[in-house]
CSV table of C-alpha atoms in Angstrom, one decimal:
chain,number,residue,atom,x,y,z
A,16,MET,CA,-11.8,-3.2,-0.9
A,17,GLU,CA,-10.6,-0.8,-4.0
A,18,LEU,CA,-11.0,2.5,-4.1
A,19,ASN,CA,-11.0,5.0,-7.3
A,20,THR,CA,-9.5,1.7,-9.4
A,21,ILE,CA,-7.7,2.4,-12.3
A,22,GLU,CA,-8.3,0.1,-15.1
A,23,ARG,CA,-6.5,0.0,-18.5
A,24,ASP,CA,-9.2,1.5,-19.7
A,25,ASP,CA,-9.3,4.4,-17.9
A,26,ILE,CA,-5.6,5.2,-18.1
A,27,GLY,CA,-5.8,5.5,-21.5
A,28,ALA,CA,-8.4,7.7,-22.0
A,29,ALA,CA,-6.6,10.0,-19.1
A,30,ALA,CA,-3.9,9.9,-21.6
A,31,GLU,CA,-5.6,11.6,-24.6
A,32,ASN,CA,-8.1,14.0,-22.5
A,33,LEU,CA,-5.1,15.7,-20.0
A,34,VAL,CA,-6.5,18.3,-18.0
A,35,VAL,CA,-4.4,21.5,-17.3
A,36,PRO,CA,-4.7,22.6,-13.8
A,37,PRO,CA,-3.9,26.3,-13.0
A,38,ALA,CA,0.1,26.1,-12.3
A,39,ALA,CA,-0.9,26.8,-8.8
A,40,THR,CA,-2.7,24.1,-7.7
A,41,ARG,CA,-1.0,20.8,-7.6
A,42,LYS,CA,-3.6,17.9,-7.4
A,43,VAL,CA,-3.2,14.2,-6.1
A,44,PHE,CA,-4.7,10.9,-7.1
A,45,VAL,CA,-4.7,8.6,-4.6
A,46,LYS,CA,-5.5,4.8,-5.4
A,47,THR,CA,-6.6,2.5,-2.0
A,48,TYR,CA,-5.8,-1.0,-1.6
A,49,GLY,CA,-7.2,-3.2,1.7
A,50,CYS,CA,-7.8,-2.7,4.9
A,51,GLN,CA,-9.9,0.0,6.4
A,52,MET,CA,-6.7,1.3,7.7
A,53,ASN,CA,-5.6,2.4,4.1
A,54,VAL,CA,-8.4,4.0,3.7
A,55,TYR,CA,-8.1,6.3,6.9
A,56,ASP,CA,-4.3,6.5,6.2
A,57,SER,CA,-5.1,7.8,2.6
A,58,GLN,CA,-7.4,10.4,3.6
A,59,ARG,CA,-4.9,11.4,6.0
A,60,MET,CA,-2.1,11.7,3.8
A,61,THR,CA,-4.5,13.5,1.6
A,62,ASP,CA,-4.7,15.9,4.4
A,63,ALA,CA,-0.9,16.5,4.5
A,64,LEU,CA,-1.1,17.0,0.9
A,65,ALA,CA,-3.5,19.6,1.4
A,66,ALA,CA,-1.5,21.6,3.6
A,67,ASP,CA,1.4,21.4,1.3
A,68,GLY,CA,-0.9,23.1,-1.3
A,69,TYR,CA,-2.4,19.8,-3.2
A,70,ALA,CA,-6.0,19.6,-3.9
A,71,ALA,CA,-7.5,15.8,-4.0
A,72,THR,CA,-8.9,15.0,-7.6
A,73,ASP,CA,-10.7,11.6,-8.4
A,74,ALA,CA,-9.5,11.9,-12.4
A,75,ILE,CA,-5.8,10.7,-12.6
A,76,GLY,CA,-5.5,12.9,-15.7
A,77,GLU,CA,-5.3,16.1,-14.1
A,78,ALA,CA,-2.8,14.6,-11.3
A,79,ASP,CA,0.3,15.8,-10.8
A,80,LEU,CA,1.1,13.0,-8.0
A,81,VAL,CA,-0.3,9.4,-7.9
A,82,LEU,CA,-0.1,7.6,-4.3
A,83,LEU,CA,-0.5,3.6,-4.4
A,84,ASN,CA,-2.0,3.3,-0.9
A,85,THR,CA,-0.8,-0.6,-1.4
A,86,CYS,CA,-2.2,-4.0,0.8
A,87,HIS,CA,0.2,-7.1,1.5
A,88,ILE,CA,-2.1,-9.5,2.8
A,89,ARG,CA,-3.2,-11.7,-0.2
A,90,GLU,CA,-1.0,-13.3,-3.0
A,91,LYS,CA,0.4,-11.5,-5.4
A,92,ALA,CA,0.1,-8.5,-3.8
A,93,ALA,CA,3.0,-7.2,-5.0
A,94,GLU,CA,3.0,-8.3,-8.5
A,95,LYS,CA,-0.9,-6.3,-9.0
A,96,VAL,CA,0.9,-2.9,-7.7
A,97,TYR,CA,3.8,-3.5,-10.4
A,98,SER,CA,0.9,-4.3,-13.3
A,99,GLU,CA,-0.4,-1.1,-12.4
A,100,LEU,CA,2.8,0.8,-12.3
A,101,GLY,CA,3.2,-0.4,-15.2
A,102,ARG,CA,0.1,1.0,-16.9
A,103,ILE,CA,0.9,4.4,-14.6
A,104,ARG,CA,4.1,4.7,-16.7
A,105,GLU,CA,2.5,5.3,-19.9
A,106,LEU,CA,0.6,8.3,-18.3
A,107,LYS,CA,3.5,9.5,-16.9
A,108,ALA,CA,5.0,9.7,-20.3
A,109,GLU,CA,2.3,11.0,-22.3
A,110,ARG,CA,2.2,13.8,-19.3
A,111,ALA,CA,6.1,14.4,-19.9
A,112,LYS,CA,5.7,15.0,-24.2
A,113,ALA,CA,2.9,17.6,-22.7
A,114,GLY,CA,5.5,19.3,-20.6
A,115,ARG,CA,3.4,18.6,-17.3
A,116,GLU,CA,5.1,16.7,-14.2
A,117,MET,CA,4.0,13.5,-12.9
A,118,LEU,CA,5.3,12.4,-9.5
A,119,VAL,CA,4.3,8.9,-8.8
A,120,GLY,CA,4.7,7.4,-5.1
A,121,VAL,CA,3.6,3.8,-3.8
A,122,ALA,CA,2.7,4.2,-0.1
A,123,GLY,CA,1.4,1.4,2.5
A,124,CYS,CA,2.2,-2.4,3.1
A,125,VAL,CA,3.8,-3.6,-0.2
A,126,ALA,CA,6.3,0.3,0.2
A,127,GLN,CA,7.3,-1.0,3.5
A,128,ALA,CA,7.8,-4.8,2.4
A,129,GLU,CA,9.8,-4.0,-0.9
A,130,GLY,CA,11.3,-0.7,-0.5
A,131,ALA,CA,14.2,0.0,-3.2
A,132,GLU,CA,12.8,-2.8,-5.2
A,133,ILE,CA,9.8,-1.1,-6.5
A,134,ILE,CA,12.1,1.5,-7.7
A,135,ARG,CA,14.6,-0.7,-9.0
A,136,ARG,CA,12.1,-2.8,-11.2
A,137,SER,CA,9.7,0.3,-12.2
A,138,PRO,CA,12.0,3.6,-12.4
A,139,ALA,CA,9.0,5.2,-12.9
A,140,VAL,CA,8.2,5.7,-9.5
A,141,ASP,CA,9.8,9.1,-7.5
A,142,LEU,CA,9.2,8.0,-4.0
A,143,VAL,CA,8.0,4.8,-1.6
A,144,ILE,CA,6.7,5.9,1.8
A,145,GLY,CA,5.5,3.4,4.2
A,146,PRO,CA,3.2,3.3,6.7
A,147,GLN,CA,4.6,5.3,10.2
A,148,THR,CA,6.5,7.8,7.8
A,149,TYR,CA,3.1,9.4,6.2
A,150,HIS,CA,3.7,12.6,8.0
A,151,ARG,CA,7.2,13.2,6.2
A,152,LEU,CA,5.2,13.3,2.6
A,153,PRO,CA,5.5,16.7,1.9
A,154,GLY,CA,9.1,16.7,2.5
A,155,VAL,CA,9.9,13.8,0.8
A,156,LEU,CA,7.5,15.1,-2.3
A,157,ALA,CA,10.1,18.2,-1.9
A,158,ARG,CA,13.0,16.1,-2.9
A,159,ALA,CA,11.5,14.0,-5.1
A,160,ARG,CA,10.8,17.6,-6.9
A,161,SER,CA,14.1,17.7,-7.5
A,162,GLY,CA,14.9,15.1,-9.3
A,163,GLU,CA,15.7,12.3,-6.0
A,164,LYS,CA,14.5,8.7,-6.0
A,165,ILE,CA,13.3,8.3,-1.9
A,166,VAL,CA,12.6,5.4,0.0
A,167,GLU,CA,11.1,6.5,3.2
A,168,THR,CA,10.3,3.0,4.9
A,169,ASP,CA,12.5,3.3,8.0
A,170,TYR,CA,10.0,2.9,11.1
A,171,ALA,CA,9.3,6.7,12.3
A,172,VAL,CA,10.5,7.3,16.3
A,173,GLU,CA,8.4,10.4,16.6
A,174,ASP,CA,4.7,10.1,16.8
A,175,LYS,CA,3.2,10.5,13.3
A,176,PHE,CA,0.0,11.4,14.4
A,177,GLU,CA,1.4,14.1,16.5
A,178,HIS,CA,3.0,15.6,13.0
A,179,LEU,CA,-0.3,15.1,10.4
A,180,PRO,CA,-2.1,18.0,10.3
A,181,GLN,CA,-5.6,18.2,11.1
A,182,PRO,CA,-8.1,18.5,8.2
A,183,LYS,CA,-10.6,21.6,7.9
A,184,ARG,CA,-13.7,21.1,8.8
A,185,ALA,CA,-15.5,21.7,6.3
A,186,GLU,CA,-13.6,19.0,4.3
A,187,LEU,CA,-14.4,16.4,7.3
A,188,ILE,CA,-18.0,17.4,6.3
A,189,ARG,CA,-17.3,16.5,3.4
A,190,ARG,CA,-16.5,12.9,3.7
A,191,GLY,CA,-19.9,12.2,5.5
A,192,VAL,CA,-21.6,11.2,9.1
A,193,THR,CA,-19.3,7.6,9.1
A,194,ALA,CA,-15.9,7.9,9.6
A,195,PHE,CA,-12.7,5.6,10.8
A,196,LEU,CA,-10.3,6.3,13.7
A,197,THR,CA,-7.0,5.1,14.0
A,198,VAL,CA,-6.3,4.3,17.6
A,199,GLN,CA,-3.6,1.2,17.3
A,200,GLU,CA,-1.3,0.2,15.0
A,201,GLY,CA,1.1,-2.5,14.8
A,202,CYS,CA,0.9,-6.1,16.1
A,203,ASP,CA,2.9,-8.6,18.6
A,204,LYS,CA,1.0,-11.8,17.8
A,205,PHE,CA,3.0,-13.0,15.0
A,206,CYS,CA,0.9,-15.7,13.8
A,207,THR,CA,2.2,-17.7,11.4
A,208,PHE,CA,0.6,-16.4,8.1
A,209,CYS,CA,0.5,-13.0,8.7
A,210,VAL,CA,3.1,-9.9,7.5
A,211,VAL,CA,1.6,-7.2,9.4
A,212,PRO,CA,4.2,-7.1,12.3
A,213,TYR,CA,6.8,-7.1,9.4
A,214,THR,CA,5.3,-4.6,7.6
A,215,ARG,CA,3.2,-2.4,10.3
A,216,GLY,CA,5.6,-3.0,13.1
A,217,SER,CA,5.4,-3.8,16.8
A,218,GLU,CA,2.1,-2.5,19.2
A,219,VAL,CA,1.3,1.1,19.2
A,220,SER,CA,-1.4,2.6,20.7
A,221,ARG,CA,-2.5,6.5,20.6
A,222,PRO,CA,-3.3,8.9,23.7
A,223,VAL,CA,-6.1,9.3,25.0
A,224,ALA,CA,-6.2,12.9,24.7
A,225,GLN,CA,-5.3,12.5,21.0
A,226,ILE,CA,-8.2,9.9,20.4
A,227,VAL,CA,-10.8,12.0,22.1
A,228,ALA,CA,-9.3,15.7,20.4
A,229,GLU,CA,-9.9,13.6,16.8
A,230,ALA,CA,-13.2,12.2,17.6
A,231,GLU,CA,-14.5,15.7,18.8
A,232,ARG,CA,-13.6,17.4,15.9
A,233,LEU,CA,-15.4,14.2,13.7
A,234,ALA,CA,-18.8,15.1,15.7
A,235,ASP,CA,-18.3,18.8,15.2
A,236,ALA,CA,-18.5,18.1,11.5
A,237,GLY,CA,-21.3,15.8,11.9
A,238,VAL,CA,-20.1,12.7,12.3
A,239,ARG,CA,-22.6,10.4,13.8
A,240,GLU,CA,-20.8,7.0,13.8
A,241,VAL,CA,-17.3,6.3,14.7
A,242,THR,CA,-15.5,2.7,13.8
A,243,LEU,CA,-12.6,2.5,16.0
A,244,LEU,CA,-9.4,0.8,13.9
A,245,GLY,CA,-6.3,-1.1,14.9
A,246,GLN,CA,-4.6,-3.8,13.2
A,247,ASN,CA,-5.3,-5.2,17.4
A,248,VAL,CA,-7.3,-2.8,18.2
A,249,ASN,CA,-8.7,-4.9,21.4
A,250,ALA,CA,-4.9,-4.7,22.4
A,251,TRP,CA,-5.5,-0.8,22.4
A,252,HIS,CA,-4.2,1.0,25.9
A,253,GLY,CA,-3.2,4.4,27.2
A,254,ARG,CA,-2.4,6.0,30.2
A,255,GLY,CA,-6.3,8.5,30.9
A,256,GLU,CA,-7.2,11.7,31.4
A,257,ASP,CA,-6.9,10.6,35.3
A,258,GLY,CA,-3.7,9.6,35.4
A,259,GLU,CA,-4.6,5.9,35.3
A,260,GLU,CA,-3.6,2.9,32.3
A,261,TRP,CA,-7.2,3.0,30.4
A,262,GLY,CA,-8.2,0.2,28.0
A,263,LEU,CA,-10.4,-0.1,25.1
A,264,GLY,CA,-13.5,-0.9,27.2
A,265,ARG,CA,-12.9,2.4,28.8
A,266,LEU,CA,-12.0,4.1,26.3
A,267,LEU,CA,-15.5,3.8,24.6
A,268,PHE,CA,-17.3,4.5,27.3
A,269,ARG,CA,-15.0,7.7,27.2
A,270,LEU,CA,-15.6,8.6,23.6
A,271,ALA,CA,-19.3,7.8,24.5
A,272,GLU,CA,-19.8,10.9,26.0
A,273,ILE,CA,-18.8,13.3,23.2
A,274,PRO,CA,-22.1,15.2,22.1
A,275,GLY,CA,-23.3,14.1,18.9
A,276,LEU,CA,-21.5,11.0,18.5
A,277,ALA,CA,-24.7,8.3,18.8
A,278,ARG,CA,-22.7,5.3,17.4
A,279,LEU,CA,-19.3,3.6,17.9
A,280,ARG,CA,-17.3,0.5,16.4
A,281,TYR,CA,-14.3,-1.1,16.5
A,282,THR,CA,-12.4,-3.3,14.4
A,283,THR,CA,-10.0,-6.1,14.2
A,284,SER,CA,-9.9,-7.8,16.8
A,285,HIS,CA,-8.0,-10.5,18.7
A,286,PRO,CA,-9.7,-13.1,20.9
A,287,ARG,CA,-6.7,-13.1,23.5
A,288,ASP,CA,-7.3,-9.1,23.9
A,289,MET,CA,-10.8,-9.6,24.1
A,290,ASP,CA,-11.0,-8.6,28.3
A,291,ASP,CA,-13.8,-8.3,31.0
A,292,GLU,CA,-14.3,-4.2,31.0
A,293,LEU,CA,-14.2,-4.8,26.6
A,294,ILE,CA,-17.5,-7.4,27.2
A,295,ALA,CA,-18.8,-5.2,30.1
A,296,ALA,CA,-19.6,-1.8,27.6
A,297,HIS,CA,-21.3,-3.9,25.3
A,298,ARG,CA,-23.6,-5.1,27.9
A,299,ASP,CA,-24.0,-1.6,29.2
A,300,LEU,CA,-22.8,0.9,26.3
A,301,PRO,CA,-26.1,2.0,24.1
A,302,THR,CA,-23.5,3.4,22.0
A,303,LEU,CA,-21.6,0.8,21.1
A,304,MET,CA,-22.6,-1.3,18.5
A,305,PRO,CA,-23.9,-4.6,18.5
A,306,TYR,CA,-22.0,-6.2,15.7
A,307,LEU,CA,-18.2,-7.8,16.5
A,308,HIS,CA,-15.4,-9.1,14.0
A,309,LEU,CA,-13.8,-11.4,16.0
A,310,PRO,CA,-11.8,-13.5,13.5
A,311,VAL,CA,-10.8,-16.9,14.4
A,312,GLN,CA,-9.6,-18.8,11.7
A,313,SER,CA,-9.8,-22.2,11.7
A,314,GLY,CA,-11.6,-24.6,14.5
A,315,SER,CA,-9.2,-26.7,14.7
A,316,ASP,CA,-6.9,-27.0,17.8
A,317,ARG,CA,-3.7,-28.8,16.0
A,318,ILE,CA,-3.7,-25.2,12.7
A,319,LEU,CA,-4.2,-22.9,15.3
A,320,LYS,CA,-1.1,-24.3,17.1
A,321,ALA,CA,0.5,-24.2,13.9
A,322,MET,CA,-1.0,-20.8,13.2
A,323,ASN,CA,0.5,-19.4,16.5
A,324,ARG,CA,-2.9,-18.2,17.5
A,325,ARG,CA,-2.5,-19.1,20.8
A,326,HIS,CA,-5.8,-20.5,21.8
A,327,MET,CA,-8.1,-23.3,20.9
A,328,ALA,CA,-11.6,-23.2,19.5
A,329,LYS,CA,-12.9,-24.3,22.5
A,330,ASP,CA,-11.4,-20.6,24.3
A,331,TYR,CA,-13.3,-19.0,20.8
A,332,LEU,CA,-16.5,-20.4,21.8
A,333,THR,CA,-16.6,-20.0,25.5
A,334,LEU,CA,-15.7,-16.3,24.6
A,335,ILE,CA,-18.6,-16.3,22.0
A,336,ASP,CA,-20.7,-17.5,24.9
A,337,ARG,CA,-20.0,-14.6,27.2
A,338,ILE,CA,-19.9,-11.8,24.7
A,339,ARG,CA,-23.4,-12.9,23.9
A,340,ALA,CA,-24.0,-13.6,27.7
A,341,ALA,CA,-23.7,-10.2,28.0
A,342,ARG,CA,-25.4,-8.6,24.8
A,343,ASN,CA,-28.0,-11.2,23.2
A,344,ASP,CA,-29.0,-9.0,20.4
A,345,ILE,CA,-25.0,-9.3,19.3
A,346,ALA,CA,-24.6,-10.6,16.0
A,347,LEU,CA,-20.8,-12.3,15.1
A,348,SER,CA,-18.6,-11.8,11.6
A,349,GLY,CA,-15.1,-13.7,11.5
A,350,ASP,CA,-12.1,-14.7,9.5
A,351,PHE,CA,-11.2,-17.6,8.2
A,352,ILE,CA,-8.2,-19.3,6.1
A,353,VAL,CA,-8.7,-22.4,4.3
A,354,GLY,CA,-5.7,-24.9,3.2
A,355,PHE,CA,-3.1,-23.6,6.0
A,356,PRO,CA,-0.3,-26.4,5.0
A,357,GLY,CA,-0.8,-29.2,6.7
A,358,GLU,CA,-4.7,-28.7,7.1
A,359,THR,CA,-6.0,-32.2,6.6
A,360,GLU,CA,-10.0,-32.9,6.1
A,361,ALA,CA,-10.1,-33.7,9.7
A,362,ASP,CA,-8.6,-29.6,10.3
A,363,PHE,CA,-11.2,-28.1,7.4
A,364,GLU,CA,-14.4,-30.0,8.8
A,365,ALA,CA,-13.6,-29.1,12.4
A,366,THR,CA,-13.7,-25.4,11.0
A,367,MET,CA,-16.6,-26.1,9.5
A,368,GLN,CA,-18.4,-27.5,12.8
A,369,LEU,CA,-16.9,-23.9,14.8
A,370,VAL,CA,-18.7,-22.1,12.2
A,371,GLU,CA,-22.3,-24.3,12.5
A,372,ASP,CA,-21.8,-23.5,16.3
A,373,VAL,CA,-21.4,-20.1,16.5
A,374,ASN,CA,-23.9,-19.1,13.6
A,375,TYR,CA,-22.0,-15.9,12.1
A,376,ALA,CA,-24.2,-12.6,10.9
A,377,SER,CA,-21.3,-12.6,8.3
A,378,ALA,CA,-18.0,-13.7,7.6
A,379,PHE,CA,-14.5,-13.5,5.2
A,380,SER,CA,-12.8,-16.6,3.9
A,381,PHE,CA,-9.9,-16.7,2.3
A,382,LYS,CA,-7.6,-19.4,0.9
A,383,TYR,CA,-4.3,-19.4,2.0
A,384,SER,CA,-1.2,-17.6,0.4
A,385,PRO,CA,2.2,-17.6,1.3
A,386,ARG,CA,3.2,-14.4,2.9
A,387,PRO,CA,7.2,-13.9,1.9
A,388,GLY,CA,8.7,-13.8,5.0
A,389,THR,CA,6.4,-15.3,7.4
A,390,PRO,CA,7.2,-18.6,8.9
A,391,GLY,CA,3.9,-20.3,7.1
A,392,ALA,CA,5.5,-19.8,3.8
A,393,GLU,CA,8.2,-21.5,5.0
A,394,MET,CA,6.4,-24.9,6.3
A,395,GLY,CA,6.1,-28.1,4.2
A,396,ASP,CA,2.8,-30.2,3.3
A,397,HIS,CA,1.0,-27.6,1.6
A,398,VAL,CA,-2.4,-28.0,0.2
A,399,PRO,CA,-2.8,-28.2,-3.1
A,400,GLU,CA,-4.7,-25.5,-5.0
A,401,ALA,CA,-7.4,-27.8,-6.2
A,402,VAL,CA,-8.0,-28.9,-2.5
A,403,LYS,CA,-8.2,-25.2,-1.3
A,404,ASP,CA,-10.9,-24.2,-3.8
A,405,GLU,CA,-13.0,-26.8,-3.1
A,406,ARG,CA,-12.8,-26.5,1.0
A,407,LEU,CA,-13.5,-22.4,0.5
A,408,GLN,CA,-16.7,-22.8,-1.7
A,409,ARG,CA,-18.0,-25.6,1.0
A,410,LEU,CA,-17.4,-22.8,3.9
A,411,HIS,CA,-18.6,-20.0,1.6
A,412,ALA,CA,-21.5,-21.7,1.4
A,413,LEU,CA,-22.3,-22.5,4.7
A,414,LEU,CA,-21.2,-18.8,5.5
A,415,LEU,CA,-24.0,-16.9,2.9
A,416,LYS,CA,-26.4,-19.3,4.0
A,417,GLN,CA,-25.5,-18.5,7.6
A,418,GLN,CA,-25.8,-14.8,6.6
A,419,GLN,CA,-29.1,-15.0,4.4
A,420,HIS,CA,-30.7,-16.3,7.3
A,421,PHE,CA,-29.6,-13.4,9.4
A,422,GLY,CA,-30.7,-10.8,6.9
A,423,ALA,CA,-34.5,-13.1,6.8
A,424,SER,CA,-34.7,-13.1,10.7
A,425,LEU,CA,-34.7,-9.2,10.6
A,426,VAL,CA,-38.0,-9.1,8.4
A,427,GLY,CA,-40.6,-7.7,10.3
A,428,ARG,CA,-38.7,-6.0,13.2
A,429,THR,CA,-38.0,-2.5,14.1
A,430,ILE,CA,-34.7,-1.2,14.1
A,431,ASP,CA,-32.8,2.1,14.5
A,432,THR,CA,-31.2,3.4,11.4
A,433,LEU,CA,-28.8,5.9,10.3
A,434,ILE,CA,-29.4,7.4,6.8
A,435,GLU,CA,-26.1,7.6,5.6
A,436,LYS,CA,-26.3,8.9,1.6
A,437,PRO,CA,-28.0,8.7,-1.2
A,438,GLY,CA,-29.5,5.6,-3.1
A,439,ARG,CA,-28.6,5.0,-6.4
A,440,GLN,CA,-32.0,5.7,-7.4
A,441,ALA,CA,-33.2,9.0,-7.2
A,442,SER,CA,-36.5,8.0,-4.7
A,443,GLN,CA,-33.9,6.4,-2.3
A,444,LYS,CA,-31.2,7.1,0.7
A,445,VAL,CA,-29.1,4.0,2.5
A,446,GLY,CA,-29.0,3.8,5.6
A,447,ARG,CA,-26.7,1.6,7.9
A,448,SER,CA,-28.4,-1.0,10.7
A,449,PRO,CA,-26.5,-1.6,13.9
A,450,TRP,CA,-25.2,-4.9,12.5
A,451,LEU,CA,-23.4,-2.7,9.8
A,452,GLN,CA,-25.6,-3.6,6.6
A,453,PRO,CA,-27.2,-1.3,3.9
A,454,VAL,CA,-30.6,0.0,4.6
A,455,ILE,CA,-32.7,0.8,1.4
A,456,VAL,CA,-35.0,3.2,2.2
A,457,ASP,CA,-37.2,6.2,0.9
A,458,GLU,CA,-35.6,9.1,0.0
A,459,LYS,CA,-38.8,11.0,2.1
A,460,ALA,CA,-37.8,9.1,5.4
A,461,GLY,CA,-35.3,11.6,6.6
A,462,GLU,CA,-31.9,13.8,6.2
A,463,ILE,CA,-28.4,12.7,6.0
A,464,GLY,CA,-27.5,12.0,10.0
A,465,ASP,CA,-30.6,11.3,11.0
A,466,ILE,CA,-31.6,8.0,13.3
A,467,ILE,CA,-34.7,7.2,12.0
A,468,GLN,CA,-37.0,3.7,13.6
A,469,VAL,CA,-37.6,1.6,10.3
A,470,ARG,CA,-39.4,-1.4,9.7
A,471,ILE,CA,-37.7,-4.0,7.4
A,472,THR,CA,-39.6,-5.7,4.9
A,473,LYS,CA,-37.5,-7.6,2.6
A,474,THR,CA,-34.1,-8.6,2.2
A,475,GLY,CA,-31.4,-8.3,-0.6
A,476,TYR,CA,-28.4,-10.0,-1.4
A,477,ASN,CA,-26.3,-7.4,0.8
A,478,SER,CA,-29.1,-5.4,1.9
A,479,LEU,CA,-32.1,-5.0,3.5
A,480,PHE,CA,-35.3,-2.8,2.4
A,481,ALA,CA,-37.2,-0.9,5.0
A,482,GLU,CA,-40.4,1.6,5.8
A,483,LEU,CA,-40.4,3.8,8.1
A,484,ALA,CA,-41.7,2.8,11.1
């Protein structure tokens, strides 16, 4: 996922068409890479900067501050950032010729992993800030504006969420009727392919009162659907309003009591933290949407052990059976890594068999890419790229077939749809199905924020088309 994507031509155009805003107004341009949590983090950084006098802009040519909120999951992520910084350096030089300052910052997981190396390789960068210290951003910027080069990547001892200012109601309304809400950060699982424990730190859960208060502010601003976020979200635990220790299932029941919140989701989960209370929430809580992203990564027990997933394929399949017994209309999504070190054809076929057994509604599949500092990068017997490519194509074809079959199974059915935004065509609006697919409806079907009943008439590549039921 990338937002506000900067292309080379955009940078050139920006350099030729610099916009000079009033001196009293500073503007910030944020480019976001990666997961939903980075999207949430970018919004919270923007909130913190708004309190410091910065207004968000979608035009890099207007920006007094450019922030790249980076992701380190995929191969060559850091190199992509350095390439982007090279283009931004040219724009910064043009700004300097025009007598205007531009600060450049790198945030997120690449910032945490690379630290001072970013400034060494890209002197145009003024500040590097990790995911746990965004609440310090205004102070860091004050130092950077005085000419100091800042690297702020120590894990914060204070709760950053308590120190981040709350966005104004008008800003929340502008963001729309769906929202992300981070409830948990970090991971203690240490899968051998994953860099998250090293860039996001150990698992930390936000307190119940803090989560409920943020959800209530979102609902007051017209948000109808909230997705709870965490690197390992179903490991969330916190002391509840009754003084007892709560798990994610109980938190979902509490959030469902908030007036105006009609839909709840959560992502991303680990199979080992899918407990009875959370499964019961899927059974008993209509507000919890019948869609679950539950990554497994491989269908081979040998590879799962090498990945340090700490479960076997049969454990995962048994868990899927329990979840479907609790909610028979639930749709499953997953993640798969192809070509992990040592993966044989038999290991890959075990993954294909697991996919056949589960029958996913959607899924994400990737070639294994070594992440520096992870145990997987030090393993031998790496799979040749050509073999990875061939296996990924076979897996992707099977997953796409299942996704299309799931979409086709909805044709003729009447479902609830949350109208989310205007469509690309003036005659259309775009809704969101319970299973997260975009639903194209007539623009007169309802207002944004309405939940309406529609009949699915046909499917597109990634979307559904519907008429008012």
